[in-house]
Amino acid sequence: MSSTNEIAADAPQEKSEKALKREAEKAAKKAAKEAEKAAKAERAVAMSAARGVSVQCSTAPPVELEACSGTRDWYPEEFRLQRWLFEKFRQTATRTGFEEYDAPVLERQELYKRKAGEEITSQMYAFVDQDGVDVTLRPEMTPTLARMVLGRAASMMLPLKWFSIPQCWRFETTQRGRKREHYQWNMDIIGCKSISAETELLYAVCEFFRSIGITSADVGIKVNSRKVMASVLDSYGITAEKFAPVCVIMDKLDKIGDEAVIEELVNAQNLPKETAEKIVACLACKNVDELAALCGEGVDQTGIEELKRLFSLADDYGFGDWLIFDASVVRGLAYYTGIVFEGFDRAGELRAICGGGRYDKLLSLYGAMSEVPACGFGFGDCVIVELLKEKGLVPVLPKSIEFVVAAFNEGMQGKAMKAAALIRSGGADVDMLLEPKKKVANTFDYANRIGARYIVFVAPQEWENGMVRIKDLRAEYTDKEDEKQLDVKLSDLGRVSELLREHEAAMRTVNEIETMAI
Amino acid sequence: MSSTNEIAADAPQEKSEKALKREAEKAAKKAAKEAEKAAKAERAVAMSAARGVSVQCSTAPPVELEACSGTRDWYPEEFRLQRWLFEKFRQTATRTGFEEYDAPVLERQELYKRKAGEEITSQMYAFVDQDGVDVTLRPEMTPTLARMVLGRAASMMLPLKWFSIPQCWRFETTQRGRKREHYQWNMDIIGCKSISAETELLYAVCEFFRSIGITSADVGIKVNSRKVMASVLDSYGITAEKFAPVCVIMDKLDKIGDEAVIEELVNAQNLPKETAEKIVACLACKNVDELAALCGEGVDQTGIEELKRLFSLADDYGFGDWLIFDASVVRGLAYYTGIVFEGFDRAGELRAICGGGRYDKLLSLYGAMSEVPACGFGFGDCVIVELLKEKGLVPVLPKSIEFVVAAFNEGMQGKAMKAAALIRSGGADVDMLLEPKKKVANTFDYANRIGARYIVFVAPQEWENGMVRIKDLRAEYTDKEDEKQLDVKLSDLGRVSELLREHEAAMRTVNEIETMAI
């Protein structure tokens, strides 16, 4: 803004009010153009940075200003994306009839002590609390869910369909896309032994992808059955007891390769090398029948039938194109007992996007009198954002608000607050300019910075007439400054959005008629 | 349900389908009456508990099933209330132009080491992580906010108006209404030295109370100024250095009483007994002028002026009736420097509901090159719920969903899933019955248990005609069973809610005409 547009706040009021309006019109015109240029609010902030006041911070602050290593702060611009994503999770789940729950991030360590060689237990944020209890930040949500269901077992009617978006913690080595915390959307069905449960979960996963613009050409879901794997491994002489730890090792195939998996099966599980090699070989099966053939004769066929039923139901449900069978998917958690699955990007650039499966024995491990059928999945908030970035699907979510209310001077601040309250009473979002600006141009700058559509000016002259003056900063319907503003009675401020829409429609009509006349 | 209403699933299909419909009508009638009786879904669940399957849990489970001591699980019924409350927090904040942010629950301990004798530092969930860093679950949010602002100082345009609803942790002795974790709605304004900032925050607090039905007859907000207290204490010879720890002790007045506060001031801060007595006496001032008089002549009057300005702006803003001056409110945190305030129930039954104030020196403590004006409040999620209970204002939020889709038998499950997907594509929430019930009555039980309005039956006969049959379980508009149902084409399922509204309106009209004719 050039200095000719500046108005001294201490000039005589009569004169300065007139000047204010003239100058405001100029400033509005200029600001409107600027706002158009700076389409993204983030960029607008950067552009106007030179004009505003920012914090000056020491280059050697006495405290560390970064969040703890491997963890994320959510500044408002990042929070908007987080909230957008979480609302998509939430909408998918509620549309599918799931209920939301939550639990403390702090749990007792005993919940995770499964001794199956999983990474999870060695990577916990574990400590002893002031009462001497061994506690930890939860590394995953499923054990908490099982604990909660059993905690109110008598009043829990099955099946339950529950979801949650908890923050989970693992003390991992930090890398790109690998944090020490992540939020993980969990959906679980407790009390349904039918394969319909897995089908419902996979449907929800696919619906979520669709809701954010991801297609089955971008993402696939690999499906396998631990029940079938157990039959195959049984035929190789692997006992039921050894099955879970063997799965945990098999899961490392992608990361460490065939040889290392064979070595670990031999060393950690005392398997004959030949058996270990056969196990690794069976992970290469590329269809259900091929795997079934490995089971040999006389083996329980329910696992195979479940897989076939799942693919058939998925076709009926309309998401068959997302699924592929893959015998190498066994998942790294010990508790899975049936179908397991894993979402992956078909371009092969990213880590697994989500994963889950059936865990029919977990609740009995924690105290259920008999096996309680259960299945679920976890879906982290990091890899999916990487995928959205790669596909150019991250939504633009600029800061924005409908109104900003500005007092003419300090003496009008109370009146301006009253006006703000009146507008909010009608349901609109209103930012109150806390310290009246000496220069009108600065008020426009502020309005642009916060993404406001309208400035409500509260000045003595209009106030005496029971009015405020409202400027539209994004009036595409006219070039005339007087058509971009509207004086509104205080008693009408509760329905001001409606009045402004009417004004816009009227101005649009007037200008269309003028254009036609020309 | 009597056994005469039961239909065997394995009966010949032709016959059983007809029977199904007859019996379904009876069952629907019965179920509708039952649903009316059990207005609250929670009660309905309990009532039907005998009919469903629940989990049986050992009386001596191998893991503790309760959440960690002093922490809360959020089962779906409790989560609905939490979400209702949080959305009220959120709506109040966004309506006032505040932006949401978040941060990890884990912070470095150094952020809280203020050495002013606050309880907060001795009650932390503190530990050393695997990297050897001293970390803690955050006991409060303000230090995190200050850290974040400084972390991006250069690009932060002031003022900032931010809010958050973080979970905060303190290792306290657990009592009724005193947990070790709570969620705390925080609203803060950084970069505004004007008393308008405090006014805006207090406005938001009052608007929140109003939005949940609490009036200024239920709740008041005590306001004081540490700046004024500092002037008074300065006249008693209390140095600026001692001011913060003296405030922390003064704050205990309500809890431990006059004598104990005087004793602690004498012992912990080495004050003469006479001075300690004068300090406690000044806390009894009941209006601003009385307190101002204690400052004596020649003392900086800005604190007094700010208080008066605050009360005046609050009147203009329309919430003056909520505020009262109270010199005994100093708040227990060391960092407050100006206005402090505390929400309380006027009945005097509960602990402080919320509290906050100005903390102009905190950011410079963490590395800002000069003082950054700041103020904010914290508003916990526990005491407010106690208050709502006492006032009978806790909302009834039963479990509910628009549709449940039920397959006639296992063979129709894939078709039923397709129907569910079609209905959801129109935006409706749909629960899929995962395992078809052998008895129709059980389907109605299930529908009532989940609070469904409509059951969508997917049976072979209608399916062959490209239709499904929909039963309205809460049809108040008719007593006739055939008027409570509608056959809908698959191609219309995307707009089924609209069709059902039309059907309802038509039936209502028909029955009104019939009533008039009689």
Coordinates of N, CA and C in Angstrom, one line a residue, chain B residues 54-244:
Chain B
S54 N -23.8 -62.8 24.1 CA -22.8 -61.9 24.7 C -21.6 -62.7 25.0
V55 N -20.5 -62.0 25.3 CA -19.2 -62.7 25.6 C -19.2 -63.2 27.0
Q56 N -18.7 -64.4 27.2 CA -18.6 -64.9 28.6 C -17.1 -64.7 29.0
C57 N -16.9 -64.0 30.1 CA -15.5 -63.8 30.5 C -15.2 -64.4 31.8
S58 N -14.0 -64.9 32.0 CA -13.5 -65.5 33.2 C -13.6 -64.5 34.3
T59 N -13.9 -65.0 35.5 CA -13.9 -64.1 36.7 C -12.5 -63.7 37.1
A60 N -11.5 -64.5 36.7 CA -10.1 -64.2 37.0 C -9.3 -64.1 35.7
P61 N -9.6 -63.1 34.9 CA -8.9 -63.0 33.6 C -7.4 -62.8 33.8
P62 N -6.6 -63.3 32.9 CA -5.1 -63.2 33.0 C -4.5 -61.8 32.8
V63 N -5.3 -60.9 32.3 CA -4.9 -59.5 32.2 C -5.9 -58.6 32.9
E64 N -5.5 -57.5 33.4 CA -6.4 -56.5 34.0 C -7.3 -55.9 32.9
L65 N -8.6 -55.9 33.2 CA -9.5 -55.5 32.1 C -9.9 -54.0 32.2
E66 N -9.7 -53.4 33.4 CA -9.9 -52.0 33.6 C -8.8 -51.2 32.9
A67 N -9.2 -50.0 32.5 CA -8.2 -49.0 32.0 C -7.2 -48.7 33.1
C68 N -6.0 -48.2 32.8 CA -5.1 -47.8 33.9 C -5.8 -46.9 34.9
S69 N -5.4 -47.0 36.1 CA -6.0 -46.3 37.3 C -6.1 -44.8 37.0
G70 N -7.3 -44.3 37.2 CA -7.6 -42.8 37.0 C -7.7 -42.4 35.5
T71 N -7.8 -43.4 34.6 CA -8.1 -43.1 33.2 C -9.4 -43.7 32.7
R72 N -9.8 -43.2 31.6 CA -11.2 -43.6 31.1 C -11.2 -44.3 29.8
D73 N -11.9 -45.4 29.6 CA -12.2 -45.9 28.3 C -13.5 -45.2 27.8
W74 N -13.6 -45.1 26.5 CA -14.7 -44.4 25.9 C -15.5 -45.5 25.1
Y75 N -16.4 -46.2 25.7 CA -17.2 -47.1 25.0 C -18.2 -46.3 24.1
P76 N -18.7 -46.9 23.1 CA -19.5 -46.1 22.1 C -20.6 -45.2 22.8
E77 N -21.3 -45.7 23.8 CA -22.3 -44.8 24.5 C -21.7 -43.6 25.1
E78 N -20.5 -43.8 25.7 CA -19.8 -42.6 26.3 C -19.1 -41.8 25.3
F79 N -18.7 -42.4 24.2 CA -18.0 -41.7 23.1 C -19.0 -40.7 22.5
R80 N -20.3 -41.1 22.4 CA -21.2 -40.2 21.7 C -21.3 -38.9 22.5
L81 N -21.3 -39.0 23.9 CA -21.4 -37.8 24.7 C -20.1 -37.0 24.6
Q82 N -19.0 -37.7 24.6 CA -17.7 -37.0 24.4 C -17.7 -36.2 23.1
R83 N -18.1 -36.9 22.0 CA -18.1 -36.2 20.7 C -19.1 -35.0 20.7
W84 N -20.2 -35.2 21.3 CA -21.2 -34.1 21.4 C -20.5 -32.9 22.0
L85 N -19.8 -33.1 23.2 CA -19.2 -32.1 23.9 C -18.1 -31.4 23.1
F86 N -17.2 -32.3 22.5 CA -16.1 -31.8 21.7 C -16.6 -30.9 20.5
E87 N -17.7 -31.4 19.9 CA -18.2 -30.6 18.8 C -18.7 -29.3 19.2
K88 N -19.2 -29.2 20.4 CA -19.7 -27.9 21.0 C -18.4 -27.0 21.2
F89 N -17.4 -27.6 21.8 CA -16.1 -26.8 21.9 C -15.7 -26.3 20.6
R90 N -15.6 -27.2 19.6 CA -15.1 -26.9 18.3 C -15.9 -25.8 17.6
Q91 N -17.3 -26.0 17.7 CA -18.2 -25.0 17.0 C -18.0 -23.6 17.6
T92 N -17.9 -23.6 19.0 CA -17.7 -22.3 19.6 C -16.4 -21.6 19.1
A93 N -15.4 -22.4 19.0 CA -14.1 -21.9 18.6 C -14.1 -21.4 17.2
T94 N -14.6 -22.3 16.3 CA -14.6 -21.9 14.9 C -15.5 -20.7 14.6
R95 N -16.6 -20.6 15.3 CA -17.5 -19.5 15.2 C -16.9 -18.2 15.6
T96 N -15.9 -18.3 16.4 CA -15.2 -17.1 16.9 C -13.9 -16.9 16.1
G97 N -13.7 -17.7 15.1 CA -12.6 -17.4 14.2 C -11.3 -18.1 14.6
F98 N -11.3 -19.1 15.5 CA -10.1 -19.7 16.0 C -9.8 -21.0 15.1
E99 N -8.5 -21.3 14.9 CA -8.1 -22.4 14.1 C -7.6 -23.5 15.0
E100 N -7.9 -24.8 14.6 CA -7.5 -25.9 15.4 C -6.1 -26.4 15.1
Y101 N -5.4 -26.8 16.1 CA -4.1 -27.4 16.0 C -4.0 -28.6 16.9
D102 N -2.9 -29.4 16.8 CA -2.7 -30.5 17.7 C -1.2 -30.7 17.8
A103 N -0.8 -31.5 18.8 CA 0.6 -31.8 19.0 C 0.7 -33.2 19.7
P104 N 1.9 -33.8 19.6 CA 2.0 -35.1 20.3 C 1.8 -35.0 21.8
V105 N 1.2 -36.1 22.4 CA 1.0 -36.1 23.8 C 2.3 -36.2 24.6
L106 N 3.3 -36.6 23.9 CA 4.7 -36.8 24.5 C 5.5 -35.5 24.3
E107 N 6.0 -34.9 25.3 CA 6.9 -33.7 25.2 C 8.1 -33.9 26.0
R108 N 9.1 -33.1 25.8 CA 10.3 -33.1 26.6 C 10.0 -32.5 28.0
Q109 N 10.5 -33.0 29.0 CA 10.3 -32.5 30.4 C 10.7 -31.1 30.6
E110 N 11.8 -30.7 29.9 CA 12.3 -29.3 30.1 C 11.3 -28.2 29.9
L111 N 10.2 -28.5 29.1 CA 9.2 -27.5 28.8 C 8.4 -27.1 30.1
Y112 N 8.5 -28.0 31.1 CA 7.6 -27.7 32.3 C 8.4 -27.4 33.5
K113 N 9.7 -27.3 33.4 CA 10.6 -27.1 34.5 C 10.7 -25.6 34.9
R114 N 9.7 -25.1 35.5 CA 9.7 -23.7 35.8 C 10.1 -23.4 37.3
K115 N 10.2 -24.5 38.1 CA 10.8 -24.3 39.4 C 10.0 -23.3 40.3
A116 N 8.7 -23.2 40.1 CA 8.0 -22.2 40.9 C 7.1 -22.9 42.0
G117 N 7.4 -24.2 42.2 CA 6.6 -24.9 43.2 C 5.3 -25.4 42.8
E118 N 5.0 -25.3 41.5 CA 3.7 -25.8 41.0 C 3.6 -27.3 41.2
E119 N 2.4 -27.7 41.5 CA 2.1 -29.2 41.6 C 2.5 -29.9 40.3
I120 N 2.3 -29.2 39.2 CA 2.3 -29.8 37.9 C 3.6 -30.6 37.6
T121 N 4.7 -30.1 38.1 CA 6.0 -30.8 37.7 C 6.2 -32.0 38.6
S122 N 5.7 -32.1 39.7 CA 5.8 -33.3 40.6 C 4.8 -34.4 40.2
Q123 N 3.8 -34.0 39.4 CA 2.8 -35.0 39.1 C 2.9 -35.4 37.6
M124 N 4.0 -35.3 37.0 CA 4.1 -35.7 35.6 C 4.3 -37.2 35.4
Y125 N 3.7 -37.7 34.3 CA 4.0 -39.0 33.8 C 5.3 -39.0 33.0
A126 N 6.4 -38.9 33.8 CA 7.7 -38.6 33.2 C 8.5 -39.9 33.1
F127 N 9.3 -40.0 32.0 CA 10.2 -41.1 31.9 C 11.4 -40.8 30.9
V128 N 12.3 -41.7 30.8 CA 13.4 -41.5 29.9 C 13.2 -42.5 28.7
D129 N 13.2 -41.9 27.5 CA 12.9 -42.8 26.3 C 14.1 -43.6 25.9
Q130 N 14.0 -44.4 24.9 CA 15.1 -45.3 24.5 C 16.3 -44.6 23.9
D131 N 16.1 -43.3 23.6 CA 17.2 -42.4 23.1 C 17.9 -41.7 24.3
G132 N 17.3 -41.9 25.5 CA 17.9 -41.2 26.7 C 17.3 -39.8 26.9
V133 N 16.2 -39.5 26.2 CA 15.7 -38.1 26.4 C 14.6 -38.1 27.5
D134 N 14.7 -37.1 28.4 CA 13.7 -37.0 29.4 C 12.4 -36.5 28.8
V135 N 11.4 -37.4 28.8 CA 10.1 -37.0 28.2 C 9.0 -37.2 29.2
T136 N 7.8 -36.7 28.9 CA 6.6 -36.8 29.7 C 5.4 -36.7 28.9
L137 N 4.3 -37.4 29.4 CA 3.0 -37.1 28.8 C 2.7 -35.6 29.2
R138 N 2.2 -34.8 28.3 CA 2.0 -33.4 28.6 C 1.0 -33.2 29.7
P139 N 1.4 -32.4 30.7 CA 0.4 -32.1 31.8 C -0.6 -31.0 31.4
E140 N -0.2 -30.2 30.5 CA -1.0 -29.0 30.0 C -0.6 -28.7 28.6
M141 N -1.3 -27.9 27.9 CA -1.1 -27.6 26.5 C -0.3 -26.3 26.3
T142 N -0.4 -25.3 27.1 CA 0.2 -24.0 26.8 C 1.7 -24.0 26.5
P143 N 2.5 -24.7 27.2 CA 3.9 -24.8 26.8 C 4.1 -25.3 25.4
T144 N 3.3 -26.3 25.0 CA 3.4 -26.9 23.7 C 3.1 -25.8 22.7
L145 N 2.0 -25.1 22.9 CA 1.6 -24.0 22.0 C 2.7 -23.0 21.8
A146 N 3.3 -22.6 23.0 CA 4.4 -21.6 22.9 C 5.6 -22.2 22.1
R147 N 5.9 -23.5 22.3 CA 7.0 -24.1 21.6 C 6.7 -24.1 20.1
M148 N 5.4 -24.5 19.7 CA 5.1 -24.5 18.3 C 5.2 -23.2 17.6
V149 N 4.7 -22.1 18.3 CA 4.7 -20.8 17.7 C 6.1 -20.4 17.5
L150 N 7.0 -20.6 18.5 CA 8.4 -20.3 18.3 C 9.1 -21.1 17.2
G151 N 8.6 -22.4 17.1 CA 9.2 -23.3 16.1 C 9.1 -22.8 14.7
R152 N 8.0 -22.0 14.4 CA 7.9 -21.5 13.1 C 7.7 -19.9 13.2
A153 N 8.5 -19.4 14.1 CA 8.4 -18.0 14.4 C 8.4 -17.1 13.2
A154 N 9.3 -17.3 12.3 CA 9.5 -16.4 11.2 C 8.2 -16.3 10.3
S155 N 7.5 -17.4 10.2 CA 6.3 -17.4 9.2 C 5.0 -17.2 10.0
M156 N 5.1 -16.9 11.3 CA 3.8 -16.8 12.0 C 3.4 -15.3 12.1
M157 N 2.3 -15.0 11.5 CA 1.8 -13.6 11.5 C 0.9 -13.5 12.7
L158 N 1.1 -12.5 13.5 CA 0.4 -12.2 14.7 C -0.8 -11.3 14.4
P159 N -1.9 -11.3 15.1 CA -2.1 -12.3 16.2 C -2.6 -13.6 15.6
L160 N -2.3 -14.7 16.4 CA -2.8 -16.0 16.2 C -4.0 -16.3 17.1
K161 N -5.0 -17.0 16.6 CA -6.1 -17.4 17.4 C -6.2 -18.9 17.2
W162 N -5.8 -19.7 18.1 CA -5.7 -21.1 18.0 C -6.5 -21.8 19.1
F163 N -7.0 -23.0 18.7 CA -7.6 -23.8 19.8 C -7.2 -25.3 19.5
S164 N -7.4 -26.1 20.6 CA -7.1 -27.5 20.5 C -7.9 -28.2 21.6
I165 N -8.1 -29.5 21.5 CA -8.8 -30.3 22.5 C -7.9 -31.5 22.9
P166 N -6.7 -31.2 23.5 CA -5.7 -32.3 23.8 C -6.1 -33.0 25.1
Q167 N -5.6 -34.3 25.1 CA -5.6 -35.0 26.4 C -4.4 -34.7 27.2
C168 N -4.6 -34.4 28.5 CA -3.5 -34.0 29.3 C -3.4 -34.9 30.5
W169 N -2.3 -35.1 31.1 CA -2.0 -36.1 32.1 C -1.4 -35.6 33.3
R170 N -1.9 -35.9 34.5 CA -1.3 -35.6 35.8 C -1.4 -36.8 36.7
F171 N -0.3 -37.2 37.3 CA -0.4 -38.3 38.3 C -0.9 -37.8 39.6
E172 N -2.2 -37.7 39.7 CA -2.9 -37.2 40.9 C -3.4 -38.4 41.7
T173 N -3.8 -38.1 42.9 CA -4.6 -39.1 43.7 C -6.0 -39.1 43.1
T174 N -6.4 -40.3 42.7 CA -7.8 -40.3 42.1 C -8.9 -40.2 43.1
Q175 N -9.8 -39.3 42.7 CA -11.1 -39.1 43.5 C -12.2 -39.0 42.5
R176 N -13.4 -38.8 43.1 CA -14.6 -38.6 42.2 C -14.3 -37.2 41.4
G177 N -14.5 -37.3 40.1 CA -14.3 -36.1 39.3 C -12.9 -35.6 39.2
R178 N -11.9 -36.4 39.7 CA -10.5 -36.1 39.6 C -9.8 -37.2 39.0
K179 N -9.5 -37.1 37.7 CA -8.9 -38.2 37.0 C -7.4 -37.9 36.8
R180 N -6.7 -38.9 36.2 CA -5.3 -38.7 35.9 C -5.1 -38.2 34.5
E181 N -6.1 -38.3 33.7 CA -6.1 -37.7 32.4 C -7.4 -37.0 32.2
H182 N -7.4 -35.9 31.4 CA -8.6 -35.3 31.0 C -8.4 -34.7 29.6
Y183 N -9.4 -34.5 28.9 CA -9.3 -33.7 27.7 C -9.5 -32.2 28.1
Q184 N -8.7 -31.3 27.5 CA -8.8 -29.9 27.9 C -8.9 -29.1 26.7
W185 N -10.1 -28.5 26.5 CA -10.3 -27.5 25.4 C -9.4 -26.3 25.7
N186 N -8.5 -25.9 24.8 CA -7.7 -24.8 25.0 C -7.9 -23.8 23.9
M187 N -8.1 -22.5 24.3 CA -8.2 -21.4 23.3 C -7.1 -20.4 23.7
D188 N -6.3 -20.0 22.7 CA -5.3 -19.0 23.0 C -5.2 -17.9 21.9
I189 N -4.8 -16.8 22.3 CA -4.5 -15.7 21.4 C -3.1 -15.2 21.6
I190 N -2.3 -15.3 20.6 CA -0.8 -15.0 20.7 C -0.6 -13.7 19.9
G191 N 0.0 -12.7 20.5 CA 0.4 -11.5 19.8 C -0.6 -10.3 19.9
C192 N -1.5 -10.3 20.9 CA -2.4 -9.2 21.1 C -2.2 -8.7 22.6
K193 N -1.8 -7.5 22.7 CA -1.6 -7.0 24.1 C -2.8 -6.3 24.6
S194 N -3.8 -6.1 23.7 CA -5.0 -5.4 24.1 C -5.9 -6.3 25.0
I195 N -6.6 -5.8 25.9 CA -7.6 -6.5 26.8 C -8.7 -7.1 25.9
S196 N -8.8 -6.7 24.7 CA -9.8 -7.3 23.7 C -9.5 -8.8 23.6
A197 N -8.3 -9.2 23.8 CA -8.0 -10.6 23.7 C -8.7 -11.4 24.8
E198 N -8.5 -11.0 26.0 CA -9.1 -11.6 27.2 C -10.6 -11.6 27.0
T199 N -11.1 -10.4 26.5 CA -12.6 -10.3 26.3 C -13.1 -11.3 25.3
E200 N -12.3 -11.5 24.2 CA -12.7 -12.5 23.2 C -12.8 -13.9 23.8
L201 N -11.8 -14.2 24.6 CA -11.7 -15.6 25.2 C -12.9 -15.8 26.1
L202 N -13.2 -14.8 27.0 CA -14.3 -14.9 27.9 C -15.6 -15.0 27.2
Y203 N -15.7 -14.2 26.1 CA -17.0 -14.3 25.3 C -17.1 -15.8 24.8
A204 N -16.1 -16.4 24.3 CA -16.1 -17.8 23.8 C -16.6 -18.7 24.9
V205 N -16.0 -18.6 26.1 CA -16.4 -19.4 27.3 C -17.9 -19.3 27.5
C206 N -18.4 -18.1 27.6 CA -19.8 -17.9 27.9 C -20.7 -18.4 26.8
E207 N -20.3 -18.2 25.5 CA -21.0 -18.8 24.4 C -21.1 -20.3 24.4
F208 N -20.0 -20.9 24.8 CA -20.0 -22.3 25.0 C -21.0 -22.8 26.0
F209 N -21.0 -22.1 27.2 CA -22.0 -22.5 28.2 C -23.4 -22.3 27.7
R210 N -23.7 -21.2 27.0 CA -25.0 -21.0 26.5 C -25.4 -22.1 25.5
S211 N -24.4 -22.5 24.7 CA -24.7 -23.5 23.6 C -25.1 -24.9 24.2
I212 N -24.7 -25.1 25.5 CA -25.1 -26.4 26.1 C -26.2 -26.2 27.1
G213 N -26.8 -25.0 27.2 CA -27.9 -24.8 28.1 C -27.6 -24.2 29.5
I214 N -26.4 -23.9 29.7 CA -26.0 -23.4 31.0 C -26.1 -21.8 31.0
T215 N -26.7 -21.3 32.0 CA -26.9 -19.8 32.0 C -26.0 -19.1 33.1
S216 N -26.0 -17.8 33.1 CA -25.2 -17.1 34.0 C -25.8 -17.2 35.4
A217 N -27.0 -17.8 35.6 CA -27.5 -18.1 36.9 C -26.8 -19.4 37.5
D218 N -26.4 -20.2 36.5 CA -25.7 -21.5 36.9 C -24.2 -21.3 37.2
V219 N -23.6 -20.5 36.4 CA -22.1 -20.4 36.3 C -21.7 -18.9 36.3
G220 N -20.7 -18.6 37.0 CA -20.0 -17.3 37.0 C -18.6 -17.4 36.6
I221 N -18.0 -16.3 36.3 CA -16.5 -16.3 36.0 C -15.9 -15.3 36.9
K222 N -15.0 -15.7 37.8 CA -14.3 -14.8 38.7 C -13.1 -14.3 37.9
V223 N -12.9 -13.0 38.0 CA -11.8 -12.3 37.3 C -10.9 -11.5 38.3
N224 N -9.6 -11.6 38.0 CA -8.7 -10.8 38.8 C -7.5 -10.4 37.9
S225 N -6.6 -9.7 38.4 CA -5.5 -9.3 37.6 C -4.2 -9.5 38.4
R226 N -3.3 -10.3 37.9 CA -2.0 -10.5 38.6 C -1.2 -9.2 38.5
K227 N -1.5 -8.4 37.5 CA -0.7 -7.2 37.4 C -1.0 -6.3 38.6
V228 N -2.3 -6.2 38.9 CA -2.7 -5.5 40.1 C -2.2 -6.1 41.4
M229 N -2.3 -7.4 41.5 CA -1.7 -8.1 42.6 C -0.3 -7.8 42.8
A230 N 0.4 -7.8 41.6 CA 1.9 -7.5 41.7 C 2.2 -6.1 42.3
S231 N 1.3 -5.2 41.9 CA 1.4 -3.8 42.4 C 1.2 -3.8 43.9
V232 N 0.2 -4.5 44.4 CA -0.1 -4.6 45.8 C 1.0 -5.2 46.5
L233 N 1.5 -6.4 46.0 CA 2.5 -7.1 46.7 C 3.9 -6.4 46.6
D234 N 4.0 -5.6 45.6 CA 5.2 -4.8 45.5 C 5.2 -3.8 46.6
S235 N 4.1 -3.2 46.9 CA 4.0 -2.2 48.0 C 4.2 -2.9 49.4
Y236 N 4.1 -4.3 49.4 CA 4.4 -5.0 50.6 C 5.9 -5.5 50.6
G237 N 6.6 -5.1 49.6 CA 8.0 -5.5 49.5 C 8.3 -6.8 48.8
I238 N 7.3 -7.4 48.1 CA 7.5 -8.7 47.4 C 8.2 -8.4 46.1
T239 N 9.4 -9.0 45.8 CA 10.1 -8.7 44.6 C 9.4 -9.4 43.4
A240 N 9.7 -8.9 42.2 CA 9.2 -9.5 41.0 C 9.6 -10.9 40.9
E241 N 10.7 -11.3 41.3 CA 11.3 -12.6 41.3 C 10.4 -13.6 42.1
K242 N 10.0 -13.1 43.3 CA 9.2 -13.9 44.2 C 7.7 -14.0 43.8
F243 N 7.3 -13.1 42.9 CA 5.9 -13.0 42.7 C 5.2 -14.3 42.2
A244 N 5.8 -14.9 41.2 CA 5.2 -16.2 40.7 C 5.0 -17.3 41.8

